[in-house]
Short mmCIF file of N, CA, C and O in Angstrom, two decimals:
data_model
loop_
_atom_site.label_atom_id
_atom_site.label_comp_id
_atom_site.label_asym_id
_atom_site.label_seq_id
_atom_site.Cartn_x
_atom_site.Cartn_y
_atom_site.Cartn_z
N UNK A 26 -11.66 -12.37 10.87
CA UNK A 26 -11.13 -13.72 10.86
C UNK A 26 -11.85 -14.57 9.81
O UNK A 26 -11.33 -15.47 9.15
N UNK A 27 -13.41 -14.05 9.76
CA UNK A 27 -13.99 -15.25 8.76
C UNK A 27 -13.60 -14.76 6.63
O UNK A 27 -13.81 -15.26 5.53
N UNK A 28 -13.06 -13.74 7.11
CA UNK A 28 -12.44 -13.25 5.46
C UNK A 28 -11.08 -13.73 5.22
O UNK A 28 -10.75 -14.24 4.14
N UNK A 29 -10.14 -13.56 6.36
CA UNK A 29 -8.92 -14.77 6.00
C UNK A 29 -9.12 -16.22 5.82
O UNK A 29 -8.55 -16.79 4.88
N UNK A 30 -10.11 -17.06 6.87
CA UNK A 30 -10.36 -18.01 6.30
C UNK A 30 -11.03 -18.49 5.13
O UNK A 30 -10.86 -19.69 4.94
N UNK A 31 -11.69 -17.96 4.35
CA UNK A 31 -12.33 -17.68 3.58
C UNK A 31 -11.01 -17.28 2.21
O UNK A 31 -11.13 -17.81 1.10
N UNK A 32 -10.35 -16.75 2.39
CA UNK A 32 -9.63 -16.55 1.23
C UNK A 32 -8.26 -17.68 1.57
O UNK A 32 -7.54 -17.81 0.58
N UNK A 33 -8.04 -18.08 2.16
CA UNK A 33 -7.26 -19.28 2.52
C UNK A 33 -7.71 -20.77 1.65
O UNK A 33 -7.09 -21.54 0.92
N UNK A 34 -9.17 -20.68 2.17
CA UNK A 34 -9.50 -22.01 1.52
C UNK A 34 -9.68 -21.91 0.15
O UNK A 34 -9.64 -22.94 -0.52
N UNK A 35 -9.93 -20.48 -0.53
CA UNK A 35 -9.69 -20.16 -1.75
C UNK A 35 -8.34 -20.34 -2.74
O UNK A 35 -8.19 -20.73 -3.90
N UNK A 36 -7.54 -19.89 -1.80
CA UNK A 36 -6.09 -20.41 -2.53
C UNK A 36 -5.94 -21.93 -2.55
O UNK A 36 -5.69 -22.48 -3.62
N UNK A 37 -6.09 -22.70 -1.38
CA UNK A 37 -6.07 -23.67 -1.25
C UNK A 37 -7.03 -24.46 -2.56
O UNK A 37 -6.34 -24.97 -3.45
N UNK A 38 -8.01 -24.54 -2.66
CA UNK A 38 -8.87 -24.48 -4.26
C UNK A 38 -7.96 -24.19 -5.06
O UNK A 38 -7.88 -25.08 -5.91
N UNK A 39 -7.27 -23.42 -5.22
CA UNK A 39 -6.93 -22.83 -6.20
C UNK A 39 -5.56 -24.11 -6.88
O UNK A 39 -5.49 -24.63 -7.99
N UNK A 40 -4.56 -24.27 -5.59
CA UNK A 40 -3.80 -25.17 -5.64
C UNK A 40 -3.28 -26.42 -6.21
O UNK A 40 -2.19 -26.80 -6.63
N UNK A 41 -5.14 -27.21 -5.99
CA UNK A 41 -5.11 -28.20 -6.79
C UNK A 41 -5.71 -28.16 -7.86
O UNK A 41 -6.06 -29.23 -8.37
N UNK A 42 -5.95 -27.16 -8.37
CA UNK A 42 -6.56 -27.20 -9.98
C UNK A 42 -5.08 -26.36 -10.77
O UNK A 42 -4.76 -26.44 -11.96
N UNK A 43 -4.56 -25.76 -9.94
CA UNK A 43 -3.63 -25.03 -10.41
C UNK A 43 -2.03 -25.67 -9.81
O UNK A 43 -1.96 -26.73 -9.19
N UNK A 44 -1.35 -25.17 -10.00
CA UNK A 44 0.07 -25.48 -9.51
C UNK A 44 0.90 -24.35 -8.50
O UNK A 44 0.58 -23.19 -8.76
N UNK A 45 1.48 -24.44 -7.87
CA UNK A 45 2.10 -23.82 -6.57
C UNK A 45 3.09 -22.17 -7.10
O UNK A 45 3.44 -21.14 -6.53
N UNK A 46 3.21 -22.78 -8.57
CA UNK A 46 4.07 -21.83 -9.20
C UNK A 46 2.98 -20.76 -9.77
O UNK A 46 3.24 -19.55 -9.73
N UNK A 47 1.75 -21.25 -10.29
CA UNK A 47 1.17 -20.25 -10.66
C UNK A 47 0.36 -19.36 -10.03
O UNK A 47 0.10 -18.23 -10.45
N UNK A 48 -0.06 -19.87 -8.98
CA UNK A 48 -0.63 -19.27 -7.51
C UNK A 48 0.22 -18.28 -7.26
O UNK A 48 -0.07 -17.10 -7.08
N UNK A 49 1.44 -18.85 -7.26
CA UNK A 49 2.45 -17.27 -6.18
C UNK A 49 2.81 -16.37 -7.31
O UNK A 49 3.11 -15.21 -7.03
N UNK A 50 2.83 -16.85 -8.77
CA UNK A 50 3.09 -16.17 -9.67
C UNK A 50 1.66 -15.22 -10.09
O UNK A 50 1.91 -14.51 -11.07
N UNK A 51 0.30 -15.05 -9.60
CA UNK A 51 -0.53 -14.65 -9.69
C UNK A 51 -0.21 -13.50 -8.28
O UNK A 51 -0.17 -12.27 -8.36
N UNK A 52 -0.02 -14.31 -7.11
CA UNK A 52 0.02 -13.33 -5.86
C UNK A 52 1.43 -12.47 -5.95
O UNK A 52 1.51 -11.54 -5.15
N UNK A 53 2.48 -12.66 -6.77
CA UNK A 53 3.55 -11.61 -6.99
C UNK A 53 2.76 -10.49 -7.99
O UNK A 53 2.93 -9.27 -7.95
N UNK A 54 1.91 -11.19 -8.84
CA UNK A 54 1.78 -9.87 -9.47
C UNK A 54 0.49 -9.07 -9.05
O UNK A 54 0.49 -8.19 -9.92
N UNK A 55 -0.40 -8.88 -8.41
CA UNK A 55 -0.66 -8.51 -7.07
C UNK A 55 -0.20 -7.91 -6.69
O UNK A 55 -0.26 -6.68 -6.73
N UNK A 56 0.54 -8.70 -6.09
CA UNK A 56 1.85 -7.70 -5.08
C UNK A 56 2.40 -6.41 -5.72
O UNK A 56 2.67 -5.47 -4.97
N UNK A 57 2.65 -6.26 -7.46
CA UNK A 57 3.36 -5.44 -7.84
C UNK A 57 2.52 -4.23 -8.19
O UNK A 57 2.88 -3.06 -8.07
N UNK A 58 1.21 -4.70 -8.69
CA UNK A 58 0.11 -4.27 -9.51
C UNK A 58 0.12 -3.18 -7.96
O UNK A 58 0.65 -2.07 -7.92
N UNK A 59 -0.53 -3.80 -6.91
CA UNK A 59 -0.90 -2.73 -5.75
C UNK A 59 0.38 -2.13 -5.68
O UNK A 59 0.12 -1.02 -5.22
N UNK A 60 1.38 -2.18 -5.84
CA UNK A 60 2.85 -1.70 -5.05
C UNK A 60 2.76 -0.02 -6.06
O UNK A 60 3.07 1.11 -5.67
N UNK A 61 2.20 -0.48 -7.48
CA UNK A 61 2.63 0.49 -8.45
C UNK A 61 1.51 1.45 -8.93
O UNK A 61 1.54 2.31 -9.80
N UNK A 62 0.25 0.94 -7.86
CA UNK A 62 -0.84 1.96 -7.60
C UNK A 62 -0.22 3.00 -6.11
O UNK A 62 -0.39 4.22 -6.12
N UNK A 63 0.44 2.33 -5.01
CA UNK A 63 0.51 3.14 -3.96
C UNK A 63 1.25 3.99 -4.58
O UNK A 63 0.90 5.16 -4.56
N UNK A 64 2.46 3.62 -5.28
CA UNK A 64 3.65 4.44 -6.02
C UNK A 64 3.22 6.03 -6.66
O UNK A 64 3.85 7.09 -6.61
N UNK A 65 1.56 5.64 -7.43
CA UNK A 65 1.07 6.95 -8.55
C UNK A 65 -0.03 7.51 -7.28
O UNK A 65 -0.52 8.63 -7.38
N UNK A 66 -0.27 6.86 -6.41
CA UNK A 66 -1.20 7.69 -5.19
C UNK A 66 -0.39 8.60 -4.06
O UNK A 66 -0.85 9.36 -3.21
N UNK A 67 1.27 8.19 -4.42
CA UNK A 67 1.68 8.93 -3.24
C UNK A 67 1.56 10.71 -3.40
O UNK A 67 1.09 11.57 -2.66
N UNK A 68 2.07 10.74 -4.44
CA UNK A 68 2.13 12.38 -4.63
C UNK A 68 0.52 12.60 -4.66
O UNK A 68 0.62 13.63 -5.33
N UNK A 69 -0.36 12.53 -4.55
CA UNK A 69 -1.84 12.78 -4.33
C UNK A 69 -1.94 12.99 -3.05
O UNK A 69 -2.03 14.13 -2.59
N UNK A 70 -1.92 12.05 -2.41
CA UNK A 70 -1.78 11.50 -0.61
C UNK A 70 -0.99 12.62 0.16
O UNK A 70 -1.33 13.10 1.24
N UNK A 71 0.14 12.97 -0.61
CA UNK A 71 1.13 13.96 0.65
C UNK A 71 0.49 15.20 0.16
O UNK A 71 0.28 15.95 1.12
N UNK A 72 0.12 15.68 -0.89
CA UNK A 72 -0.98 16.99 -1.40
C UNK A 72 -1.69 16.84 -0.50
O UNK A 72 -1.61 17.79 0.28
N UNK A 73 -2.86 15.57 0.02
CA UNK A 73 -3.76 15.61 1.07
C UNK A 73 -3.48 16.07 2.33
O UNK A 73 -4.39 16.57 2.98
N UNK A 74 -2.24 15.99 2.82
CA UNK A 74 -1.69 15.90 4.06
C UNK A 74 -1.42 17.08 4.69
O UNK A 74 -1.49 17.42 5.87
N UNK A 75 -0.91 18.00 3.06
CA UNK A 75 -0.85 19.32 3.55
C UNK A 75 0.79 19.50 3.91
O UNK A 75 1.16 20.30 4.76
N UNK A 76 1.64 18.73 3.21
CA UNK A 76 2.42 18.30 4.63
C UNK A 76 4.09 20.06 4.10
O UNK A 76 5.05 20.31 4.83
N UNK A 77 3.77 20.81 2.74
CA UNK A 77 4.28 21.18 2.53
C UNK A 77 4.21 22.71 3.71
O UNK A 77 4.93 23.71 3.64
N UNK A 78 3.31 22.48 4.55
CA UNK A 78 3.10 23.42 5.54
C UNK A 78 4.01 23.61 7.30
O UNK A 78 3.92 24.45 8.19
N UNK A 79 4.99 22.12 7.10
CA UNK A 79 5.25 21.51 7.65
C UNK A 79 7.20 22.11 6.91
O UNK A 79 7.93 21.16 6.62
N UNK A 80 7.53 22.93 6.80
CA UNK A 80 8.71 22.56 6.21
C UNK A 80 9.57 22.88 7.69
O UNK A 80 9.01 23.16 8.75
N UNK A 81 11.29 22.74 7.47
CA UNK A 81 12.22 22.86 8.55
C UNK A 81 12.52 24.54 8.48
O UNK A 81 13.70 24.59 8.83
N UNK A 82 12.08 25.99 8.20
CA UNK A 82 11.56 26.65 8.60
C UNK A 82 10.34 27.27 9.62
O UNK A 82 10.28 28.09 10.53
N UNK A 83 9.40 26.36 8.90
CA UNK A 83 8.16 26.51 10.20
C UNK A 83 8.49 25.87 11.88
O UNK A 83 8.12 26.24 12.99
N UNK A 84 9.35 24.74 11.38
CA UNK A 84 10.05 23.98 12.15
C UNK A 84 10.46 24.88 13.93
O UNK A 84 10.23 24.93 15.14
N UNK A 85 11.32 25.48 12.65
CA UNK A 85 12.55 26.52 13.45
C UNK A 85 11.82 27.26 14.11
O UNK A 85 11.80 26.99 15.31
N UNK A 86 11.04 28.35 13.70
CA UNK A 86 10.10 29.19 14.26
C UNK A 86 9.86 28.93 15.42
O UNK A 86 10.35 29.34 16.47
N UNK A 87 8.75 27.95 15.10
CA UNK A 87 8.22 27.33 16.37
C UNK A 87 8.89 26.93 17.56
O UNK A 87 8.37 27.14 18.65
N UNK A 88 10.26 26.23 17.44
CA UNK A 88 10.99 25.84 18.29
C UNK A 88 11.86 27.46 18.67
O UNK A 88 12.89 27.10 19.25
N UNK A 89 11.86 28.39 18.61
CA UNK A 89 12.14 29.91 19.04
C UNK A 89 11.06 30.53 19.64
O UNK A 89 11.24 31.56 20.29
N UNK A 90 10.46 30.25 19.57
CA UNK A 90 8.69 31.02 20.25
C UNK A 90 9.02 30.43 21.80
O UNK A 90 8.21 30.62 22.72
#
């Protein structure tokens, strides 16, 4: 709780030295910047997961046993 408030009153700072447009135009790109790191981490992430061990063959199997 004390890190949201804390970055709250930061934007808020930010506000009046800055303008409302450039604040959200800073937090959209943010928004995109992280969006287009999860994007190049996914194929890493599902390698982690293993998850190609998992196909609708193994599936089947299992549900016949």
């Amino acid at each position: 709780m004390k890190s949201e408030n804390y970055l709250a009153g930061q934007i808020a700072a930010l506000t009046t030295s800055a303008g409302y447009l450039e604040i959200f135009m800073y937090l959209g790109f943010a928004a995109l910047g992280l969006g287009i790191i999860l994007l190049l981490l996914s194929k890493p992430l599902q390698k982690l997961m293993h998850l190609e061990e998992f196909d609708d063959d193994h599936v089947a199997k299992q549900m016949n046993e």
